[in-house]
Coordinates of C-alpha atoms in Angstrom, one line a residue:
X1 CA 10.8 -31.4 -0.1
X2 CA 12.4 -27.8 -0.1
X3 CA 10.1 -27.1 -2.8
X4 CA 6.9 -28.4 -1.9
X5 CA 7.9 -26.3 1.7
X6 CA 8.6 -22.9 -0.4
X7 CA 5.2 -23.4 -2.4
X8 CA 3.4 -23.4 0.9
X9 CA 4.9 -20.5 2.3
X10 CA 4.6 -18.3 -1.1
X11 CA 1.3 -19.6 -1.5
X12 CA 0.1 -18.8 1.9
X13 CA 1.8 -15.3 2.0
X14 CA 0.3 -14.4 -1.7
X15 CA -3.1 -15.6 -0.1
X16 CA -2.9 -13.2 2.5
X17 CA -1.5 -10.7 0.9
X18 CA -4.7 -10.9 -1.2
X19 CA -7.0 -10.8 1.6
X20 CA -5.2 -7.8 2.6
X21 CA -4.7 -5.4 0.2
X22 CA -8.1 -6.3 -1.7
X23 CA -10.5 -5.2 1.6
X24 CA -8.1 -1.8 1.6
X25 CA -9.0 -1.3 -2.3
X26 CA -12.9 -2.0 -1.1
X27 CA -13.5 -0.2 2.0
X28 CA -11.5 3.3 0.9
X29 CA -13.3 3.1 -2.5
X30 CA -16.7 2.7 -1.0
X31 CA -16.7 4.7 2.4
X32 CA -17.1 8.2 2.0
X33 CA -15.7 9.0 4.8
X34 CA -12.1 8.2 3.8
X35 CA -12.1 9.8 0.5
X36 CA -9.6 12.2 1.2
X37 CA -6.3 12.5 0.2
X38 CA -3.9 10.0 2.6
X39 CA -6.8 7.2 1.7
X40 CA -6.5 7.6 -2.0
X41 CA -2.6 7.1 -1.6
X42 CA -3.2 4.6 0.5
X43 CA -5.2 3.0 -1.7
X44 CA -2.8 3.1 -4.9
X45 CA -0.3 1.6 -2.4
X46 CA -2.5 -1.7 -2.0
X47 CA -3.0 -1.8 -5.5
X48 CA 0.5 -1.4 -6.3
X49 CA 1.3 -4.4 -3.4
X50 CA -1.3 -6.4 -4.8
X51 CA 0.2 -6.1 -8.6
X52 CA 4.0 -6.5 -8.2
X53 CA 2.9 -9.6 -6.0
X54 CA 1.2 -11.0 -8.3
X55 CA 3.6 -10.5 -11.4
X56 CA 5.8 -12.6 -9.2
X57 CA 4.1 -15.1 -7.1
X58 CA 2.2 -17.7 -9.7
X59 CA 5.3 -17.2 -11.6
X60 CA 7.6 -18.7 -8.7
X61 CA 4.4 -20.9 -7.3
X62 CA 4.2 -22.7 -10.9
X63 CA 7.7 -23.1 -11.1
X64 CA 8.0 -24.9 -7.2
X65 CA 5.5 -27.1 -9.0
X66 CA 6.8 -28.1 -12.1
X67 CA 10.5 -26.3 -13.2
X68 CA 8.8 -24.4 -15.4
X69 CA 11.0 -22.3 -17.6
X70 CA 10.2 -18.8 -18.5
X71 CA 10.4 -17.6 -22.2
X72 CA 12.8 -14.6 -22.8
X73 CA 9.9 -11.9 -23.3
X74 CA 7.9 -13.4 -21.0
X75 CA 11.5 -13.1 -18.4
X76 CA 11.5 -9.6 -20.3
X77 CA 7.9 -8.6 -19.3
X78 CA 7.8 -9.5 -15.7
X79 CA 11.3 -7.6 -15.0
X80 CA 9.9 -4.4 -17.1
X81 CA 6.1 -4.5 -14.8
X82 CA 8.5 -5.5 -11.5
X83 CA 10.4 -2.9 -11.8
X84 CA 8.0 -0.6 -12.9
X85 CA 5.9 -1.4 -9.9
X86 CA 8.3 -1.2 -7.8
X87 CA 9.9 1.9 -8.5
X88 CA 6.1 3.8 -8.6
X89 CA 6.2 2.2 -4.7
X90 CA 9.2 3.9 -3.7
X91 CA 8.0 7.3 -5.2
X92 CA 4.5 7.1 -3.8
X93 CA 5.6 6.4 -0.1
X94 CA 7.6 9.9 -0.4
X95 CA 4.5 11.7 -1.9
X96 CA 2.3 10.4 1.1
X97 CA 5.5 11.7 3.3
X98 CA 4.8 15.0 1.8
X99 CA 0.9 14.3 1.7
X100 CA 1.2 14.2 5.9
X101 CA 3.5 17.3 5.9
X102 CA 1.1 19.6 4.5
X103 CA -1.8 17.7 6.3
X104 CA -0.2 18.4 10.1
X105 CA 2.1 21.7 8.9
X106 CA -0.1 23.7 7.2
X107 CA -3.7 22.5 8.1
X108 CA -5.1 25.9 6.4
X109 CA -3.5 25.4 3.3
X110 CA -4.1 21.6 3.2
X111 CA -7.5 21.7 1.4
X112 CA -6.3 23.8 -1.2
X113 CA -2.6 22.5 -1.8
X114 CA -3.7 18.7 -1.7
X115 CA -6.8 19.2 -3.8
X116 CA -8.0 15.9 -6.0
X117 CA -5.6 17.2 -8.9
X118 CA -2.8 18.1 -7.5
X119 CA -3.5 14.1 -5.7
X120 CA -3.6 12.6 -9.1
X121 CA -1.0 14.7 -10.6
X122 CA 1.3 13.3 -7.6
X123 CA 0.1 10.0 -8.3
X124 CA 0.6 10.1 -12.3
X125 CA 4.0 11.3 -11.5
X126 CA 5.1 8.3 -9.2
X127 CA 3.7 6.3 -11.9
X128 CA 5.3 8.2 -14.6
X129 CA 8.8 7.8 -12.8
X130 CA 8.2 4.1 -12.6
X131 CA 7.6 3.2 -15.8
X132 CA 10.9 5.4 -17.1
X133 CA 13.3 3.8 -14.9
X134 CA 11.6 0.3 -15.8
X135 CA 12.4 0.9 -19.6
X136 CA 15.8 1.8 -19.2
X137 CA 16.0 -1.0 -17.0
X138 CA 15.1 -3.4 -19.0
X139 CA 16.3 -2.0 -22.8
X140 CA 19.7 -2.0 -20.7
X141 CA 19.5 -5.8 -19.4
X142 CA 18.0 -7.4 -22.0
X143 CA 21.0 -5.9 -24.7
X144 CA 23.0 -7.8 -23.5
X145 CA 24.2 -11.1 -25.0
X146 CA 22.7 -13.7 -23.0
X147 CA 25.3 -17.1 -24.2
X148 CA 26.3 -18.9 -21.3
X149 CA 23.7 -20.9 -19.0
X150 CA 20.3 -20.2 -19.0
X151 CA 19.3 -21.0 -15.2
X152 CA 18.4 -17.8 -13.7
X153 CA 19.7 -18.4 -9.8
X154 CA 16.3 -16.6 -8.4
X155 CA 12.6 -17.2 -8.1
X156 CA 12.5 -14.3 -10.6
X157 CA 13.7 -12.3 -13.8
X158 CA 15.4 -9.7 -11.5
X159 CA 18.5 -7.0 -12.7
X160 CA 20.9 -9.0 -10.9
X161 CA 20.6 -12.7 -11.6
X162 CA 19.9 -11.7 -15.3
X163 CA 23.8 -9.5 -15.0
X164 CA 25.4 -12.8 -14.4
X165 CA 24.1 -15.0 -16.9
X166 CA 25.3 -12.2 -19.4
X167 CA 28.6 -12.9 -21.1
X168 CA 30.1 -9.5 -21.8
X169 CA 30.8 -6.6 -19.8
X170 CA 28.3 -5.8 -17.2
X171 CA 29.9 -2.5 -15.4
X172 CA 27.9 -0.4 -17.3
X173 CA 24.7 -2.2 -16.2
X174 CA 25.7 -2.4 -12.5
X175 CA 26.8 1.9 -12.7
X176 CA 23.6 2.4 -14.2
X177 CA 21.5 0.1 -12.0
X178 CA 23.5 1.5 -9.4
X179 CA 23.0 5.2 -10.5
X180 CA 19.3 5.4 -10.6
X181 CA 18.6 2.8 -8.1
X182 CA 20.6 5.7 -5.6
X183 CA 19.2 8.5 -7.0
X184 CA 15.6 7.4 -6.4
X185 CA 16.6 6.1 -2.7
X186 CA 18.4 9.0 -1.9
X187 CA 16.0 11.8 -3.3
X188 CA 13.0 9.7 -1.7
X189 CA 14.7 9.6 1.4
X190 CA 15.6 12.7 1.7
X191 CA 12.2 14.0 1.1
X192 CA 10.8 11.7 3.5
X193 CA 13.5 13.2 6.1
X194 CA 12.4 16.8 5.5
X195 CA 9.1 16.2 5.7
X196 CA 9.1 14.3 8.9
X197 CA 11.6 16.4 10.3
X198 CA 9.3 19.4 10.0
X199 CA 6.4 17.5 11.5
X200 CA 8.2 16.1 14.4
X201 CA 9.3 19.7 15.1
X202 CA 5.1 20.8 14.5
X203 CA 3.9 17.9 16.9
X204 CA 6.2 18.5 20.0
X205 CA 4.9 22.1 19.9
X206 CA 1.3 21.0 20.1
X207 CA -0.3 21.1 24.2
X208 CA -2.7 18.1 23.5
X209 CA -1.4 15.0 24.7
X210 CA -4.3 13.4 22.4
X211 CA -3.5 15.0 19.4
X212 CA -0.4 14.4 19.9
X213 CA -0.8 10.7 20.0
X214 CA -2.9 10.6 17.1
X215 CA -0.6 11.8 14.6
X216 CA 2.5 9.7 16.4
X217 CA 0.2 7.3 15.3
X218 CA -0.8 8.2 12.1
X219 CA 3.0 8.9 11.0
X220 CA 3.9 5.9 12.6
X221 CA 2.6 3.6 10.6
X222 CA 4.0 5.1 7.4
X223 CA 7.0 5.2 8.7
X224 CA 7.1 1.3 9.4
X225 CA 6.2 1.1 6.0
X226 CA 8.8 3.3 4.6
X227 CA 11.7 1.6 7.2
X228 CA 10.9 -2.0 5.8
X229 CA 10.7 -1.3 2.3
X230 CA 13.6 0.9 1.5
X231 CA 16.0 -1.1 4.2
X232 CA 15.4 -4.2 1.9
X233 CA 15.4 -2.4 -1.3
X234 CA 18.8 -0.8 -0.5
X235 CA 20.3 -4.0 0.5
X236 CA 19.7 -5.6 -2.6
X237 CA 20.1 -2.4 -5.0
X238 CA 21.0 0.4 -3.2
X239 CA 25.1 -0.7 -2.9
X240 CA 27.8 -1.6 -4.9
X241 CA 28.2 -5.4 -5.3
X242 CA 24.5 -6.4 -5.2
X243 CA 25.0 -8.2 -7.7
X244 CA 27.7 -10.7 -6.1
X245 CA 25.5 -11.2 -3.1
X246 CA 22.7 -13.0 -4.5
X247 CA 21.7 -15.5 -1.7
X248 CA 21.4 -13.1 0.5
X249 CA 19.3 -10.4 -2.4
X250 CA 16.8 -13.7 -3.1
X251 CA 16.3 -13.5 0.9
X252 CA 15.7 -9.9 1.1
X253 CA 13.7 -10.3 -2.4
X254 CA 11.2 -12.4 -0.8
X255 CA 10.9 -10.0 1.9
X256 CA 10.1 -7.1 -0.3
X257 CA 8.2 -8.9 -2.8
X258 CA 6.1 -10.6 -0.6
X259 CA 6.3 -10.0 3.2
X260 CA 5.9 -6.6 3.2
X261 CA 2.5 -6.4 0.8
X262 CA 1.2 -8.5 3.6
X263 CA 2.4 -6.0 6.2
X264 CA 1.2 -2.8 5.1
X265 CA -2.8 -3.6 5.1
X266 CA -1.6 -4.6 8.6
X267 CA 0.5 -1.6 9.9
X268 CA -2.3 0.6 8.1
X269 CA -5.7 -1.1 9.6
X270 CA -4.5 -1.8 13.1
X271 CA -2.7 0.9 13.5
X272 CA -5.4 3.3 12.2
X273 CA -8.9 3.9 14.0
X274 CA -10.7 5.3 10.4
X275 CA -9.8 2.2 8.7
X276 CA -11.3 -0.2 11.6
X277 CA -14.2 1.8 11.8
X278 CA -14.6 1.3 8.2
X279 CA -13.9 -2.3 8.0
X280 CA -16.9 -2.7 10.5
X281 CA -19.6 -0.2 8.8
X282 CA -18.8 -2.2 5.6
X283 CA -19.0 -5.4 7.5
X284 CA -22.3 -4.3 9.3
X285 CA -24.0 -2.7 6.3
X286 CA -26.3 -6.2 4.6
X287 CA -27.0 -6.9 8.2
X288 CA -28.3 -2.9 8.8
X289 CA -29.7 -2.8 5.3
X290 CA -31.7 -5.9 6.3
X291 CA -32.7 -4.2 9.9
X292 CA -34.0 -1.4 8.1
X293 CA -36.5 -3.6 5.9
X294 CA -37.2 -5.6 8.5
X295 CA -40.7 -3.7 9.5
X296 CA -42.1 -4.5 5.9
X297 CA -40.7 -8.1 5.2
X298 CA -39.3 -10.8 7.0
X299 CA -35.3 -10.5 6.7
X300 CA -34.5 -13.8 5.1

């Protein structure tokens, strides 16, 4: 009964988080009018939501259904893309942090600095970051002799659970998982700090109570994103002993893994008039396309 009751709510939350993030993909690659630079971050952080999603959900949904076990390079391969995924996340929300920084702090400058380029150079980089911290990830976990039970306690093939099934010395592991798990958190963060810091200090000097509002709002709603996903991620990596605590890491897992790629579209489309507009133009376009033609054919 537990599992046929966590196959519904993965299922349903992987549904939506696919009719989230796949509209955002749609609508910011096809209206003009938000092909600018916090758009096209916004738009690798669906894609990135959508992906790390699904390199865990069928996994987990297939084995609700059936106990299904997982081969070691295929436990190998989804730790390597998770973490790889996951990491590019972390990097990218402190790039749009610095994306808004020039955008509100030096509006002048902002065409220039954040030119399509310098946007995909930023991107390549989170990516670039990603991938190393994935391989030494993984090279490091899966050394490791792996000769004592082979029941990995998670929904997933995660740094952790893989730690304790290990029978030699993990300390290494856990310094080094530890080391650069901190090191991204706390150079993220701290970049994210500065950045907002020097735009709060920007936005109380302004007079217009309506600009003001617009970039409370605008900021707002990637710092909700930022809050959620680094408060779970530091639980669960971010501390010494994460790997003890695992019932309370699967919790948080299924929080980051899959609550929060169904919140973003949210906090990003309600919270943001451009995107709304654009989810009705691209809603309203067969039926306008079809008004147009309507004077030399019948619409069918």
């Amino acid at each position: 009964r537990i599992q046929a009751l966590l196959f519904a709510v993965f299922l349903a939350l992987y549904v939506v988080t696919v009719l989230g993030n796949v509209p955002m993909i749609v609508v910011i690659t096809l209206d003009a009018r938000l092909h600018s630079p916090m758009y096209f971050f916004l738009k690798n952080l669906s894609s990135l939501d959508l992906c790390y999603s699904s390199v865990i959900a069928p996994s987990a949904l297939a084995n609700f259904l059936s106990s299904k076990a997982i081969s070691f390079r295929g436990c190998a391969a989804q730790l390597f893309f998770f973490s790889f995924l996951g990491t590019t996340e972390a990097i990218l929300l402190a790039v749009m942090a610095y994306d808004r920084f020039m955008a509100i702090c030096s509006p002048l400058q902002y065409p220039v600095t954040m030119c399509p380029a310098t946007c995909v150079r930023l991107v390549l980089g989170a990516y670039c970051g990603g991938c190393l911290n994935s391989i030494i990830e993984t090279s490091l976990t899966f050394q490791l002799p792996f000769c004592n039970s082979n029941r990995i306690d998670h929904f997933f093939c995660d740094v952790p659970p893989l730690l304790r099934l290990a029978c030699a010395n993990t300390a290494l592991n856990e310094l080094v998982m530890f080391g650069i798990c901190g090191f991204i958190l706390v150079g993220a963060i701290l970049g994210i700090l500065v950045s907002y810091g020097y735009i709060a200090v920007t936005i109380l000097r302004m007079r217009s109570g309506s600009g003001r509002h617009k970039l409370f709002s605008t900021c707002g709603s990637h710092l909700t994103a930022v809050s959620l996903f680094y408060g779970t991620v530091f639980v669960i990596y971010g501390q010494p002993g994460a790997v003890e605590s695992m019932e309370q890491g699967k919790v948080f897992s299924v929080f980051y893994t899959l609550v929060i790629p169904v919140l973003n579209p949210l906090i990003y489309s309600l919270r943001n008039k451009d995107v709304k507009d654009a989810l009705q133009r691209l809603g309203q376009r067969p039926t306008a396309s079809c008004s147009r033609e309507a004077g030399e054919r019948q619409c069918p």
